[in-house]
Short mmCIF file of C-alpha atoms and ligand atoms in Angstrom, two decimals:
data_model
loop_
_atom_site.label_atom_id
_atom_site.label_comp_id
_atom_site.label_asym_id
_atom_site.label_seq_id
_atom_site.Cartn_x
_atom_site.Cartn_y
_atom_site.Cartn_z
CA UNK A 254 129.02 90.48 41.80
CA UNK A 255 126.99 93.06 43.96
CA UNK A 256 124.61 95.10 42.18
CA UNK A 257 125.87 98.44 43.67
CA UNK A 258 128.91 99.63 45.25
CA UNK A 259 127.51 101.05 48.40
CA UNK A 260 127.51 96.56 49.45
CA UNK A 261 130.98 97.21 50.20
CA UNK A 262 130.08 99.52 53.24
CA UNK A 263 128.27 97.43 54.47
CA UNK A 264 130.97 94.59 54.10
CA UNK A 265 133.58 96.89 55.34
CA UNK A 266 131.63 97.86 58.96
CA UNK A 267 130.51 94.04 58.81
CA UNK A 268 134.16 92.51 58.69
CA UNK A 269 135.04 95.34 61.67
CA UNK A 270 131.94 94.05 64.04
CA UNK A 271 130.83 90.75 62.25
CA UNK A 272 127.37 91.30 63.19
CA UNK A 273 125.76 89.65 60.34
CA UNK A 274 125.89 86.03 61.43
CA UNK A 275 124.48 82.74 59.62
CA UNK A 276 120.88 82.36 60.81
CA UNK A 277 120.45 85.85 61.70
CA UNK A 278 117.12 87.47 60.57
CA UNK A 279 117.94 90.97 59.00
CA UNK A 280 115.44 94.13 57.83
CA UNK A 281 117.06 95.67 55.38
CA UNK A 282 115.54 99.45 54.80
CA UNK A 283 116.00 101.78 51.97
CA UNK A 284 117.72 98.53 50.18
CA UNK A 285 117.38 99.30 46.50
CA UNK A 286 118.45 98.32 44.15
CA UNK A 287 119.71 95.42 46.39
CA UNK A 288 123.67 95.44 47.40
CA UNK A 289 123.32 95.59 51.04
CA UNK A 290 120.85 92.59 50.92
CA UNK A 291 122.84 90.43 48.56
CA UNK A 292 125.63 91.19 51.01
CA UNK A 293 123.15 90.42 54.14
CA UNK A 294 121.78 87.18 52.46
CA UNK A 295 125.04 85.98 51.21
CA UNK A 296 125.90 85.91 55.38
CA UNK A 297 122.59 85.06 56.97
CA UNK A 298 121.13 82.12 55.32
CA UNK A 299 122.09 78.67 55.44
CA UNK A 300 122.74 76.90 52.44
CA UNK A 301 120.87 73.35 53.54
CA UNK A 302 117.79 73.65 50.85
CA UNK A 303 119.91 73.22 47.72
CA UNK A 304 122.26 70.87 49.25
CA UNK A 305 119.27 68.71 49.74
CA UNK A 306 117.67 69.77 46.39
CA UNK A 307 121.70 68.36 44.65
CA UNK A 308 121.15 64.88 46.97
CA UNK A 309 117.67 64.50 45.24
CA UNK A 310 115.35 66.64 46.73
CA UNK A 311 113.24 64.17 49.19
CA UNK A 312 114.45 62.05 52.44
CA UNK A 313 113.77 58.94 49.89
CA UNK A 314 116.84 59.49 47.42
CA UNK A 315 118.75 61.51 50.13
CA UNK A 316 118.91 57.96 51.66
CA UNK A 317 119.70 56.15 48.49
CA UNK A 318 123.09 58.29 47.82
CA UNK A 319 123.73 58.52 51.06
CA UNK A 320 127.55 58.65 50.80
CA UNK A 321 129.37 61.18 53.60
CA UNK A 322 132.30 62.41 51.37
CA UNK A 323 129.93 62.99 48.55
CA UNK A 324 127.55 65.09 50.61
CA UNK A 325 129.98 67.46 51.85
CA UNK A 326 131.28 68.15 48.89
CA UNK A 327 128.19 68.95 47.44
CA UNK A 328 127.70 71.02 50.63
CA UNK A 329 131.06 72.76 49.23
CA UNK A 330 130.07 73.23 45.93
CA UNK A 331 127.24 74.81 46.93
CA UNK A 332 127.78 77.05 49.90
CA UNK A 333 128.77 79.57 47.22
CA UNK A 334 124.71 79.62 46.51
CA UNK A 335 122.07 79.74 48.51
CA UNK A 336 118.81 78.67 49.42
CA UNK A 337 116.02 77.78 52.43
CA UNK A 338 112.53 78.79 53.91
CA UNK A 339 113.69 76.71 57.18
CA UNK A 340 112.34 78.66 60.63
CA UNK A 341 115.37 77.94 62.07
CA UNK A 342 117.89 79.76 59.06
CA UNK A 343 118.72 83.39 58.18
CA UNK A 344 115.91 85.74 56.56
CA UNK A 345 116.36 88.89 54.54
CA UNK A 346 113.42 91.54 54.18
CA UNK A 347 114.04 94.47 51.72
CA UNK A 348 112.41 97.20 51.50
CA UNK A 349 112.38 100.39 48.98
CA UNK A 350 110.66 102.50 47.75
CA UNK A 351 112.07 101.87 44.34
CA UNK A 352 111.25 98.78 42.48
CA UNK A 353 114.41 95.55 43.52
CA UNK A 354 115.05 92.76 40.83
CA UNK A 355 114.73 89.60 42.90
CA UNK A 356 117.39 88.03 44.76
CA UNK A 357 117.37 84.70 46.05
CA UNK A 358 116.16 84.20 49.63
CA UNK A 359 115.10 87.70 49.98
CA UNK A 360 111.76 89.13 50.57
CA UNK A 361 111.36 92.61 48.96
CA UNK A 362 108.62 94.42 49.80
CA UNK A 363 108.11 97.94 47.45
CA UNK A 364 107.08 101.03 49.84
CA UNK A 365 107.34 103.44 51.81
CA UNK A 366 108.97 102.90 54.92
CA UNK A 367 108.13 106.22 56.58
CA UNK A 368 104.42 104.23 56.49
CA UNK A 369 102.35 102.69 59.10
CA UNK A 370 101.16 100.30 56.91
CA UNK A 371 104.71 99.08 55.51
CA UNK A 372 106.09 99.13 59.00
CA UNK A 373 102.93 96.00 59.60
CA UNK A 374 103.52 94.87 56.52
CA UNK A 375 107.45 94.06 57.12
CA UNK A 376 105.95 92.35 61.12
CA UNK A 377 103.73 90.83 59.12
CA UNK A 378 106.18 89.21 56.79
CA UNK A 379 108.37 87.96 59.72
CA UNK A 380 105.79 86.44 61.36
CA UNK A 381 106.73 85.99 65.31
CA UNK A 382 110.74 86.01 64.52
CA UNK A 383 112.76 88.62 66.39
CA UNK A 384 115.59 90.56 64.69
CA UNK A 385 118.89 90.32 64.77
CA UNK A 386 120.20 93.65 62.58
CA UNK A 387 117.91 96.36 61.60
CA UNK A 388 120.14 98.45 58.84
CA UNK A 389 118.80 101.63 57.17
CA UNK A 390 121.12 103.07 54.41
CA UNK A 391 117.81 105.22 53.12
CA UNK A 392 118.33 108.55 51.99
CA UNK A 393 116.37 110.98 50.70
CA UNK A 394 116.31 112.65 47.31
CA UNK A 395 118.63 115.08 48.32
CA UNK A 396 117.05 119.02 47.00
CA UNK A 397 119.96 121.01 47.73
CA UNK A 398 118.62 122.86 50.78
CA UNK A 399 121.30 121.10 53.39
CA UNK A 400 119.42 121.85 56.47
CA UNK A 401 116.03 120.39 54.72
CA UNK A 402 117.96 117.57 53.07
CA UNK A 403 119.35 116.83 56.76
CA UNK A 404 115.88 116.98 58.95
CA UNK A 405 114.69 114.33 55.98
CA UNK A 406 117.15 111.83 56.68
CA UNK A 407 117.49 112.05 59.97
CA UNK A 408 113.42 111.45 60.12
CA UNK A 409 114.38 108.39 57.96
CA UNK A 410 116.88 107.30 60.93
CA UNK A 411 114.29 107.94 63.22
CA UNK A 412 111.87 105.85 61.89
CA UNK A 413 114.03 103.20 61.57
CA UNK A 414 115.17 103.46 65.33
CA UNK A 415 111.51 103.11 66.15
CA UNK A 416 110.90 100.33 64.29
CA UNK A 417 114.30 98.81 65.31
CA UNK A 418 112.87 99.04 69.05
CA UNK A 419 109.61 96.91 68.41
CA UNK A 420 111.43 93.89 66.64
CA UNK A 421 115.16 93.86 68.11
CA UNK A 422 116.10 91.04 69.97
CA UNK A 423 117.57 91.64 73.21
CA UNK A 424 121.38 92.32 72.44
CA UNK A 425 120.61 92.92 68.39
CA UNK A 426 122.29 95.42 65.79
CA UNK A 427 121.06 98.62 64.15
CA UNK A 428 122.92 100.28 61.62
CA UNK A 429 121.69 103.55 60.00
CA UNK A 430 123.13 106.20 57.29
CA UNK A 431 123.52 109.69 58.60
CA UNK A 432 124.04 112.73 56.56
CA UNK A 433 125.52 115.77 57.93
CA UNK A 434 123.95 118.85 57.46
CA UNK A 435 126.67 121.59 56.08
CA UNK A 436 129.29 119.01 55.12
CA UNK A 437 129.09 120.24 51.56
CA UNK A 438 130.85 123.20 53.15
CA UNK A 439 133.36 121.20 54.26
CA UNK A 440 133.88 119.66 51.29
CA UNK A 441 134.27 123.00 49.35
CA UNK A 442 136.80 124.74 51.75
CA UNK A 443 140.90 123.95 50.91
CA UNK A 444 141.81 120.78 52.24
CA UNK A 445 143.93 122.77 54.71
CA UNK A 446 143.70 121.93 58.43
CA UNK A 447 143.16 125.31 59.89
CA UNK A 448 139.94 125.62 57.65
CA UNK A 449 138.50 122.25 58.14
CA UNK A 450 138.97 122.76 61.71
CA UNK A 451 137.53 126.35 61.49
CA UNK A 452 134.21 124.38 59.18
CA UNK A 453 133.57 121.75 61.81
CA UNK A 454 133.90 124.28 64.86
CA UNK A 455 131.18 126.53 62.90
CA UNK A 456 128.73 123.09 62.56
CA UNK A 457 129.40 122.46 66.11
CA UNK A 458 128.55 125.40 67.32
CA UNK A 459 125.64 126.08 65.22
CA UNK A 460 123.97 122.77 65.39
CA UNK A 461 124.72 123.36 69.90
CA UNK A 462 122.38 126.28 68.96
CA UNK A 463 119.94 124.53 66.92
CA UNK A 464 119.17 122.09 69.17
CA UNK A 465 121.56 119.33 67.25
CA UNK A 466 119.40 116.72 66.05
CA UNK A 467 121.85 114.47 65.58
CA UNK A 468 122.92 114.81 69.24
CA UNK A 469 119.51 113.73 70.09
CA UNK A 470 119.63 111.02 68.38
CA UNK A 471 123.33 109.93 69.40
CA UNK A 472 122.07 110.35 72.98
CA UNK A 473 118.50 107.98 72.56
CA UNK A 474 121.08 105.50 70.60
CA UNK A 475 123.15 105.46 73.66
CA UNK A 476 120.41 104.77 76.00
CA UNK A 477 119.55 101.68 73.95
CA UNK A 478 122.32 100.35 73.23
CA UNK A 479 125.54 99.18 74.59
CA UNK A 480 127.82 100.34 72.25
CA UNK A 481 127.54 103.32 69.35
CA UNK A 482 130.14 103.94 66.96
CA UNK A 483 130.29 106.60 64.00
CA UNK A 484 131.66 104.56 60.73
CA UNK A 485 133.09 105.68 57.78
CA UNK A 486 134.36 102.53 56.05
CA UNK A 487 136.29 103.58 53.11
CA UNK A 488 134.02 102.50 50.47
CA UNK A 489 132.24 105.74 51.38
CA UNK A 490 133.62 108.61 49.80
CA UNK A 491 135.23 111.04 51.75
CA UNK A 492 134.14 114.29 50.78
CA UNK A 493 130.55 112.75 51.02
CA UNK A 494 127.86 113.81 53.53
CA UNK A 495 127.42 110.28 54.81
CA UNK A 496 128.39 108.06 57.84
CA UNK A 497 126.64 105.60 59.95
CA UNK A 498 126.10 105.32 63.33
CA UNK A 499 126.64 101.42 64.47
CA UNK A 500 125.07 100.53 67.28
CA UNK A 501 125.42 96.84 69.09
CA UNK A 502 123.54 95.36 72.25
CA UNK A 503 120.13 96.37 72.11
CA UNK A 504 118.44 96.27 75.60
CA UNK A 505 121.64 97.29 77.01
CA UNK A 506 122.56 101.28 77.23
CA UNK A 507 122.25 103.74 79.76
CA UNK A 508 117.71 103.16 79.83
CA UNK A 509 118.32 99.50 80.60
CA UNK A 510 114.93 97.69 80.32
CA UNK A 511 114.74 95.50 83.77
N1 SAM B 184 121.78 100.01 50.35
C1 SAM B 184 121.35 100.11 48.97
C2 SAM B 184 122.19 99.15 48.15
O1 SAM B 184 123.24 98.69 48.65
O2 SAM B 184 121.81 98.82 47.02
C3 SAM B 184 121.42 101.52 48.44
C4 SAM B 184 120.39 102.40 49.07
S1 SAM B 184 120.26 104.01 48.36
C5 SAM B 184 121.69 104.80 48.92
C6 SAM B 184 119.02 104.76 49.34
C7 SAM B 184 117.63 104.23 49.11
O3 SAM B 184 116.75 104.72 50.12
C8 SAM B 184 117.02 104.66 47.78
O4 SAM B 184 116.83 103.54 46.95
C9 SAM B 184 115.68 105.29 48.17
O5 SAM B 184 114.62 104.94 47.30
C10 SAM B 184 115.46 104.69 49.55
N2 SAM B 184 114.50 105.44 50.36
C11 SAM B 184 114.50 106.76 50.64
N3 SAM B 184 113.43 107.09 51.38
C12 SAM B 184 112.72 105.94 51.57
C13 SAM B 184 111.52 105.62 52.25
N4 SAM B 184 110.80 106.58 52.87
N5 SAM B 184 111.09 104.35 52.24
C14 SAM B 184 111.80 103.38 51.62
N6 SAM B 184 112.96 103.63 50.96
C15 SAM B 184 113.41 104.88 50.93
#
């Protein structure tokens, strides 16, 4: 029932680190056209609205059926659904810059995320609520030039870290795509070992001389966070450029904040 396959990625590295937990506030970026936040609000939010909404809407008529068995198995019947604005339950923001079809209990805000403006737009939109997971599976529109293609996305990982820094709670999640930059030469050499080992030796050594981006931003993820994993869940294809760094316990790597 998800609207694009890349959700199961996301349910994949989510049933490894269950990170997306009921309640949870989640900034979904780069989310069109809308698997990884049907995924994230099928987790997060709490299901109490339309249980109330099947007992008859008001405390009045809540009162008058008010028959324990019944209620939970409306709560049952329901769970499968969704539904609350409650301060206290999960909330989804999505943001692309492609247009999402609705999806219940999600806000979706259409724009660029590399924006100042869209960056206060999503605070705005959370109002004082910290964040549990920031998740960025944006990617650019890729031209063909690898080493242009790569600088572009990692700029999108960037800017999510940044943003993940202002609004994390203490101890939050941030999960982001990475692409890397020559895999496509990986993916065109013989499956062999010896050149696949040859392939990744060359990258090493010439992103060591180039100064290795994603290095840099391996190291600034470990100094904010307690652990970082690379993930590949297998709903990713394997002879694609992607992965994703996961990274878990904000506030707590190597630059502890006192
Ligand atoms: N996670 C999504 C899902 O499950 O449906 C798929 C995301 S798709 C792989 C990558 C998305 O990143 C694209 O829809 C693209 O428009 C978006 N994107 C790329 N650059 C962006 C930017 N600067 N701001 C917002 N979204 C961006």
């Amino acid at each position: 029932h998800y609207r694009a396959r890349s959700a199961f990625k996301l349910v994949q590295v989510n049933e490894k680190h269950k990170f997306l937990r009921r309640g949870a506030v989640v900034v979904d970026c780069g989310a069109a056209p809308g698997g990884w936040a049907q995924v994230a609000a099928e987790k997060v939010i709490k299901r109490r609205r339309i249980v109330e909404e099947l007992e008859g809407g008001d405390n009045g008529s809540r009162g008058s059926n008010g028959n324990d068995s019944n209620k939970s198995a409306s709560r049952e019947s329901v769970d499968k659904d969704n539904s609350t604005t409650d301060l206290r339950d999960g909330m989804v923001i999505a943001i692309d810059l492609l247009p999402i079809e609705p999806i219940p209990n999600v806000t979706i805000i259409q724009a660029d995320f590399l924006e100042h403006k869209t960056q206060a737009n999503v605070r705005r939109a959370l109002g004082n609520r910290q964040v549990d997971v920031v998740c960025s599976d944006m990617a650019p529109l890729f031209s063909g030039n690898h080493s242009a293609d790569h600088a572009r996305s990692m700029e999108l990982c960037e800017s999510a870290l940044d943003f993940a820094e202002k609004v994390l709670k203490p101890g939050g999640t941030f999960l982001c795509k990475v692409s890397q930059c020559h895999q496509p030469l990986i993916s065109l050499l013989p499956s062999c070992q010896f050149y696949q080992f040859i392939a990744r030796l060359t990258i090493a050594i010439s992103q060591f001389l180039m100064g290795g981006t994603e290095q840099e931003l391996k190291q600034s993820l470990h100094s904010r966070f307690r652990i970082v994993r690379h993930e590949k869940p297998e709903a990713s294809r394997k002879k694609s450029t992607e992965g994703f760094f996961l990274c878990l316990g904000f506030g707590e790597g190597k630059a502890r904040v006192a």
